[in-house]
């Protein structure tokens, strides 16, 4: 039997965690419980974060928006703060798993698992999300690209947990997400692309951020591709040129879902969707 | 606790539909539907008992090895373990199989695939079971294996069965008609292609499961998720060294089977374990991963085709070479390869053919029965050839087919005269006149940015029943119960296709009863009569005919007895729901009262029916005849498929799927639609997503997160057009419809994708990566 703790506040959590240092923390469990069932991890005890009030908040904070690490994808999708301000994130969350998985899964889980196939991650990169970390008596903020260091590797210190992400205000008029999976739903990304930026009235790129999922060990950004699009209109030609630069930044692998070549083709082709 | 598998119609269903007359032709909801969707139907896996022991299997884990020893000492000593069993504990032949008995219950000499069962553990609880299985040490001497067709057939290849006279060739068969191969030389046009079809997993909801009880005085009772209770009884008895009358098999509704439970899965293991624990129920329930490893699959196939025709499109000659990877055991691989051979020329008249089929032993996962039974493979190939021929000749694909299709009295590609109802021309005419076909050009032109659309057409036929040698027999039994209900003793499993419910409809129709007065007894070798396997699109046809006769006999008896009791002429009596009524006086005798006046045996009628067989012998090879060549009665179909292909990702979306079928007269349209939709969904999975690859005999896609079956989000709305038909041999004119829908989609999708891309696929499933290549080839062809 494994003990499962269900604290309802950080105040309750800290002493529990101190008494059970071998416990695994989780919220929805959509990653951890699968790994546990497969025998890949055998935590001594489990601390479930889904009832910790501070981690479930979805609220504006000045010009920013705070999204709690343990708020489920479904809850995020039901919040206008997400759907109206950050459609690129909403589109990605909508493509995660199935309704059942979205009822359980959380941003905190996607961040800490740090899989390149975590569908919420590419949008968070394009939105310049900042990860907020809490420990007893301390809070730290780290840009997402620095927080995620490699597959499964994150800048999380002992005694720290992810409390949420902060999204800066955006005045962008271009937000786009596309995921290629093995089927319409319940599929892990073969590749994905998130785009956030601003176009002029004439359609020229004033600012653009691009992030690809599942084509490298972490989310792949391609500053060279972004720079190549700066000031240009999004045409098949400019996008193809940027796509080729992005292919150089990507380092996809062969796995049982798809080949490296196919993923590389997608890095470029998914950009072409932006051509009007 | 010990379940009684006599099914009473659930109360809610009763309240809603009980008064509805069970008439043939009525779209009556299935009698089993409500209990299933509300979770009340007791499946084999639902059994629990406080004293029950859990049974688990130690599997080989390696694809080919000599077994030197099994160290079970540590496992036996573990607390919570009741028994550990090996081949030493098997008293019988320790061999099972449908045609060849080449599969051990527990490995005694050699491991032939990674899923082979080597030892069993019986434990008090699942945790002890898991620990004990880990403690068993197998002493295995690895052998080089054979993992693909060429490797297996190469001279000097390691042998899967050292005693097989043909090496790794399990079955080889040829049919030559007319001038055979020579005729290809005289054809104005010859197209050729090699097709590769994947291994497909049934992925039924309920994995292999069951429970057993050994009562030293009463015998062995096994309740299992199976399609073949009577054959299981014989196989289990022989393998375990029991008399047949010591083994009783009960078969509740399986939670899906599709051919995957045609044959013994866990039954012998359950029997062996139960013998070691007298008086205690033992239960097994495979998890998904173990089910994937252990269960038979649709055979992967390599199919080499050459098709020749005249300049006007008249088919002249076909050379087809079929290779099926049957894994390490026959299972039903020889029969599958033979049905593939019979259907390899598709639904066309071809005067000259040379057809070859080979079932090949390998150390890969076991190939076995799967809805379609060798036909989805060859139909994808033959229809692909028709698409290529149409392209080469610049002919409309529907017109090319019209010129060549089978009609009543035609000779099939194996030279057999069609002696059944043939509605293929109607199917094709309806398809060619459907708006998806006639309006396909504007529909394709309306594709959005980055999208290409295509429409494909495919035809198929599917033979019903077992062929000429193996008797396709059903024994129906119907009884007037002392409660005044008519009880149908269903000896053939309903694995979801709806045949059991259809039997009630057939009996109700004939005896003029509503559902409230009908009852079903599910297959049980001690209560129902042998009626063959639930397979080969035969269940409603063969058992239906037997039931018609049995119900007819009982009807006459009931009317006579009632007439005698009322002292009136029998011609003035009629059956009404729950009673017999005297027509002129209006007097009634309730069925319950009538039953009270009849002796037990008098209230029962039985009838045996053997399905008609073809006397024709297209081959003098007795092996092919034994394995089922040829069939007598065929169902026919056509399918239209509209797809949208994304040029950036290669993703294929099936937007429309219309199936046209000639399945004779329809007994229940709703049940038929369910069959067609389910079969089409499996066929679409086969066309676009499903593949279970193996590397060195080990499955790569080993769970449902990597083995991709379509969900509702991937499937189109489906339309069904039934052409009018009547098969004189069938009950109420029906023909089997279970497999035909699975034969069509791979062919129809491939044609649609080819239409969209400008190049045709020869490899399945048609993955997005393949589609990008096809788009590339199509574009290059356009430039050239």
PDB file of N, CA and C in Angstrom, chain A residues 37 178 180 182-186 188 255-259 261-262 265-266 269-270 272-273 275, chain B residues 289 450-451 646-649 651 689 691 693 700-701 704 706 708-709 711 713-714 768-769 772:
ATOM      1  N   UNK A  37       2.700   2.610 -12.729  1.00  0.00           N
ATOM      2  CA  UNK A  37       2.062   1.347 -13.096  1.00  0.00           C
ATOM      3  C   UNK A  37       3.036   0.481 -13.891  1.00  0.00           C
ATOM      4  N   UNK A 178      -0.624  24.283 -34.098  1.00  0.00           N
ATOM      5  CA  UNK A 178      -0.997  23.070 -34.821  1.00  0.00           C
ATOM      6  C   UNK A 178      -0.201  21.899 -34.260  1.00  0.00           C
ATOM      7  N   UNK A 180       0.558  17.733 -34.869  1.00  0.00           N
ATOM      8  CA  UNK A 180       0.433  16.529 -35.692  1.00  0.00           C
ATOM      9  C   UNK A 180       0.576  15.343 -34.746  1.00  0.00           C
ATOM     10  N   UNK A 182      -0.763  11.005 -34.026  1.00  0.00           N
ATOM     11  CA  UNK A 182      -1.039   9.782 -34.781  1.00  0.00           C
ATOM     12  C   UNK A 182      -2.515   9.606 -35.098  1.00  0.00           C
ATOM     13  N   UNK A 183      -3.365  10.322 -34.378  1.00  0.00           N
ATOM     14  CA  UNK A 183      -4.798  10.327 -34.689  1.00  0.00           C
ATOM     15  C   UNK A 183      -5.371  11.620 -34.141  1.00  0.00           C
ATOM     16  N   UNK A 184      -6.691  11.801 -34.321  1.00  0.00           N
ATOM     17  CA  UNK A 184      -7.287  13.099 -34.015  1.00  0.00           C
ATOM     18  C   UNK A 184      -7.210  13.439 -32.521  1.00  0.00           C
ATOM     19  N   UNK A 185      -7.345  12.440 -31.665  1.00  0.00           N
ATOM     20  CA  UNK A 185      -7.310  12.694 -30.229  1.00  0.00           C
ATOM     21  C   UNK A 185      -6.530  11.569 -29.580  1.00  0.00           C
ATOM     22  N   UNK A 186      -6.256  11.707 -28.288  1.00  0.00           N
ATOM     23  CA  UNK A 186      -5.537  10.648 -27.569  1.00  0.00           C
ATOM     24  C   UNK A 186      -4.247  10.269 -28.296  1.00  0.00           C
ATOM     25  N   UNK A 188       0.040  11.334 -28.817  1.00  0.00           N
ATOM     26  CA  UNK A 188       1.225  12.099 -28.439  1.00  0.00           C
ATOM     27  C   UNK A 188       1.720  12.834 -29.678  1.00  0.00           C
ATOM     28  N   UNK A 255      11.373   7.569 -33.956  1.00  0.00           N
ATOM     29  CA  UNK A 255      10.799   6.698 -32.921  1.00  0.00           C
ATOM     30  C   UNK A 255       9.649   5.945 -33.545  1.00  0.00           C
ATOM     31  N   UNK A 256       8.909   5.203 -32.728  1.00  0.00           N
ATOM     32  CA  UNK A 256       7.910   4.342 -33.364  1.00  0.00           C
ATOM     33  C   UNK A 256       6.737   5.128 -33.919  1.00  0.00           C
ATOM     34  N   UNK A 257       6.634   6.408 -33.542  1.00  0.00           N
ATOM     35  CA  UNK A 257       5.535   7.195 -34.093  1.00  0.00           C
ATOM     36  C   UNK A 257       5.865   7.760 -35.471  1.00  0.00           C
ATOM     37  N   UNK A 258       7.113   8.164 -35.672  1.00  0.00           N
ATOM     38  CA  UNK A 258       7.464   8.779 -36.955  1.00  0.00           C
ATOM     39  C   UNK A 258       8.977   8.803 -37.109  1.00  0.00           C
ATOM     40  N   UNK A 259       9.392   9.037 -38.347  1.00  0.00           N
ATOM     41  CA  UNK A 259      10.828   9.075 -38.622  1.00  0.00           C
ATOM     42  C   UNK A 259      11.373  10.497 -38.455  1.00  0.00           C
ATOM     43  N   UNK A 261      13.073  12.062 -40.715  1.00  0.00           N
ATOM     44  CA  UNK A 261      12.860  12.800 -41.970  1.00  0.00           C
ATOM     45  C   UNK A 261      11.466  13.435 -42.000  1.00  0.00           C
ATOM     46  N   UNK A 262      10.485  12.639 -41.570  1.00  0.00           N
ATOM     47  CA  UNK A 262       9.118  13.161 -41.593  1.00  0.00           C
ATOM     48  C   UNK A 262       9.005  14.349 -40.642  1.00  0.00           C
ATOM     49  N   UNK A 265      10.511  17.387 -42.164  1.00  0.00           N
ATOM     50  CA  UNK A 265       9.625  17.970 -43.182  1.00  0.00           C
ATOM     51  C   UNK A 265       8.530  18.798 -42.507  1.00  0.00           C
ATOM     52  N   UNK A 266       8.033  18.289 -41.367  1.00  0.00           N
ATOM     53  CA  UNK A 266       6.955  19.006 -40.670  1.00  0.00           C
ATOM     54  C   UNK A 266       7.439  20.341 -40.107  1.00  0.00           C
ATOM     55  N   UNK A 269       6.997  22.482 -43.055  1.00  0.00           N
ATOM     56  CA  UNK A 269       5.641  22.510 -43.615  1.00  0.00           C
ATOM     57  C   UNK A 269       4.618  23.158 -42.679  1.00  0.00           C
ATOM     58  N   UNK A 270       4.789  22.956 -41.366  1.00  0.00           N
ATOM     59  CA  UNK A 270       3.803  23.529 -40.447  1.00  0.00           C
ATOM     60  C   UNK A 270       3.828  25.051 -40.515  1.00  0.00           C
ATOM     61  N   UNK A 272       4.244  26.734 -43.248  1.00  0.00           N
ATOM     62  CA  UNK A 272       3.572  27.141 -44.489  1.00  0.00           C
ATOM     63  C   UNK A 272       2.079  27.375 -44.285  1.00  0.00           C
ATOM     64  N   UNK A 273       1.529  26.788 -43.208  1.00  0.00           N
ATOM     65  CA  UNK A 273       0.100  26.974 -42.912  1.00  0.00           C
ATOM     66  C   UNK A 273      -0.203  28.453 -42.656  1.00  0.00           C
ATOM     67  N   UNK A 275       0.682  30.987 -44.367  1.00  0.00           N
ATOM     68  CA  UNK A 275       0.463  31.776 -45.580  1.00  0.00           C
ATOM     69  C   UNK A 275      -1.032  31.932 -45.799  1.00  0.00           C
TER      70      UNK A 275
ATOM     71  N   UNK B 289      -1.157  -5.677 -22.222  1.00  0.00           N
ATOM     72  CA  UNK B 289       0.154  -5.985 -22.792  1.00  0.00           C
ATOM     73  C   UNK B 289       0.298  -7.494 -23.022  1.00  0.00           C
ATOM     74  N   UNK B 450      -4.229  24.064 -49.004  1.00  0.00           N
ATOM     75  CA  UNK B 450      -3.306  22.982 -48.626  1.00  0.00           C
ATOM     76  C   UNK B 450      -3.963  21.614 -48.598  1.00  0.00           C
ATOM     77  N   UNK B 451      -5.209  21.509 -49.083  1.00  0.00           N
ATOM     78  CA  UNK B 451      -5.897  20.219 -49.042  1.00  0.00           C
ATOM     79  C   UNK B 451      -6.073  19.672 -50.451  1.00  0.00           C
ATOM     80  N   UNK B 646      -3.997  16.321 -46.363  1.00  0.00           N
ATOM     81  CA  UNK B 646      -3.317  17.579 -46.063  1.00  0.00           C
ATOM     82  C   UNK B 646      -1.925  17.557 -46.698  1.00  0.00           C
ATOM     83  N   UNK B 647      -1.671  18.504 -47.599  1.00  0.00           N
ATOM     84  CA  UNK B 647      -0.404  18.473 -48.330  1.00  0.00           C
ATOM     85  C   UNK B 647       0.787  18.808 -47.435  1.00  0.00           C
ATOM     86  N   UNK B 648       0.535  19.472 -46.324  1.00  0.00           N
ATOM     87  CA  UNK B 648       1.660  19.858 -45.467  1.00  0.00           C
ATOM     88  C   UNK B 648       2.068  18.735 -44.514  1.00  0.00           C
ATOM     89  N   UNK B 649       1.079  17.976 -44.053  1.00  0.00           N
ATOM     90  CA  UNK B 649       1.394  16.951 -43.046  1.00  0.00           C
ATOM     91  C   UNK B 649       1.178  15.528 -43.559  1.00  0.00           C
ATOM     92  N   UNK B 651      -1.620  14.126 -43.543  1.00  0.00           N
ATOM     93  CA  UNK B 651      -2.732  13.547 -42.794  1.00  0.00           C
ATOM     94  C   UNK B 651      -3.907  13.268 -43.723  1.00  0.00           C
ATOM     95  N   UNK B 689      -4.113   3.452 -39.891  1.00  0.00           N
ATOM     96  CA  UNK B 689      -3.408   3.634 -38.627  1.00  0.00           C
ATOM     97  C   UNK B 689      -2.751   2.379 -38.047  1.00  0.00           C
ATOM     98  N   UNK B 691      -0.884  -0.875 -37.119  1.00  0.00           N
ATOM     99  CA  UNK B 691       0.188  -1.789 -37.509  1.00  0.00           C
ATOM    100  C   UNK B 691       0.853  -2.259 -36.222  1.00  0.00           C
ATOM    101  N   UNK B 693       4.104  -3.910 -35.519  1.00  0.00           N
ATOM    102  CA  UNK B 693       5.372  -4.401 -36.059  1.00  0.00           C
ATOM    103  C   UNK B 693       6.088  -5.217 -34.989  1.00  0.00           C
ATOM    104  N   UNK B 700       6.607  -4.298 -31.240  1.00  0.00           N
ATOM    105  CA  UNK B 700       7.033  -2.913 -30.983  1.00  0.00           C
ATOM    106  C   UNK B 700       5.865  -2.097 -30.433  1.00  0.00           C
ATOM    107  N   UNK B 701       4.741  -2.129 -31.137  1.00  0.00           N
ATOM    108  CA  UNK B 701       3.563  -1.377 -30.659  1.00  0.00           C
ATOM    109  C   UNK B 701       2.872  -2.268 -29.625  1.00  0.00           C
ATOM    110  N   UNK B 704      -1.930   0.168 -26.027  1.00  0.00           N
ATOM    111  CA  UNK B 704      -2.898   0.963 -26.788  1.00  0.00           C
ATOM    112  C   UNK B 704      -2.497   2.425 -26.918  1.00  0.00           C
ATOM    113  N   UNK B 706       0.533   3.083 -28.182  1.00  0.00           N
ATOM    114  CA  UNK B 706       1.386   3.058 -29.371  1.00  0.00           C
ATOM    115  C   UNK B 706       0.716   2.322 -30.533  1.00  0.00           C
ATOM    116  N   UNK B 708      -2.211   2.236 -32.639  1.00  0.00           N
ATOM    117  CA  UNK B 708      -3.198   3.301 -32.840  1.00  0.00           C
ATOM    118  C   UNK B 708      -4.445   2.753 -33.528  1.00  0.00           C
ATOM    119  N   UNK B 709      -5.537   2.680 -32.775  1.00  0.00           N
ATOM    120  CA  UNK B 709      -6.832   2.368 -33.382  1.00  0.00           C
ATOM    121  C   UNK B 709      -7.614   3.675 -33.465  1.00  0.00           C
ATOM    122  N   UNK B 711     -10.378   6.550 -33.121  1.00  0.00           N
ATOM    123  CA  UNK B 711     -11.428   6.907 -32.161  1.00  0.00           C
ATOM    124  C   UNK B 711     -12.560   7.561 -32.957  1.00  0.00           C
ATOM    125  N   UNK B 713     -13.263  10.469 -33.212  1.00  0.00           N
ATOM    126  CA  UNK B 713     -12.781  11.667 -33.889  1.00  0.00           C
ATOM    127  C   UNK B 713     -12.142  11.400 -35.243  1.00  0.00           C
ATOM    128  N   UNK B 714     -11.799  10.161 -35.515  1.00  0.00           N
ATOM    129  CA  UNK B 714     -11.131   9.834 -36.772  1.00  0.00           C
ATOM    130  C   UNK B 714     -12.080   9.252 -37.817  1.00  0.00           C
ATOM    131  N   UNK B 768       0.914   9.106 -42.763  1.00  0.00           N
ATOM    132  CA  UNK B 768       1.135  10.455 -43.308  1.00  0.00           C
ATOM    133  C   UNK B 768       2.474  10.575 -44.049  1.00  0.00           C
ATOM    134  N   UNK B 769       3.483   9.902 -43.550  1.00  0.00           N
ATOM    135  CA  UNK B 769       4.774   9.967 -44.226  1.00  0.00           C
ATOM    136  C   UNK B 769       4.674   9.364 -45.642  1.00  0.00           C
ATOM    137  N   UNK B 772       2.942  11.861 -47.912  1.00  0.00           N
ATOM    138  CA  UNK B 772       3.820  12.921 -48.419  1.00  0.00           C
ATOM    139  C   UNK B 772       4.641  12.418 -49.597  1.00  0.00           C
TER     140      UNK B 772
END
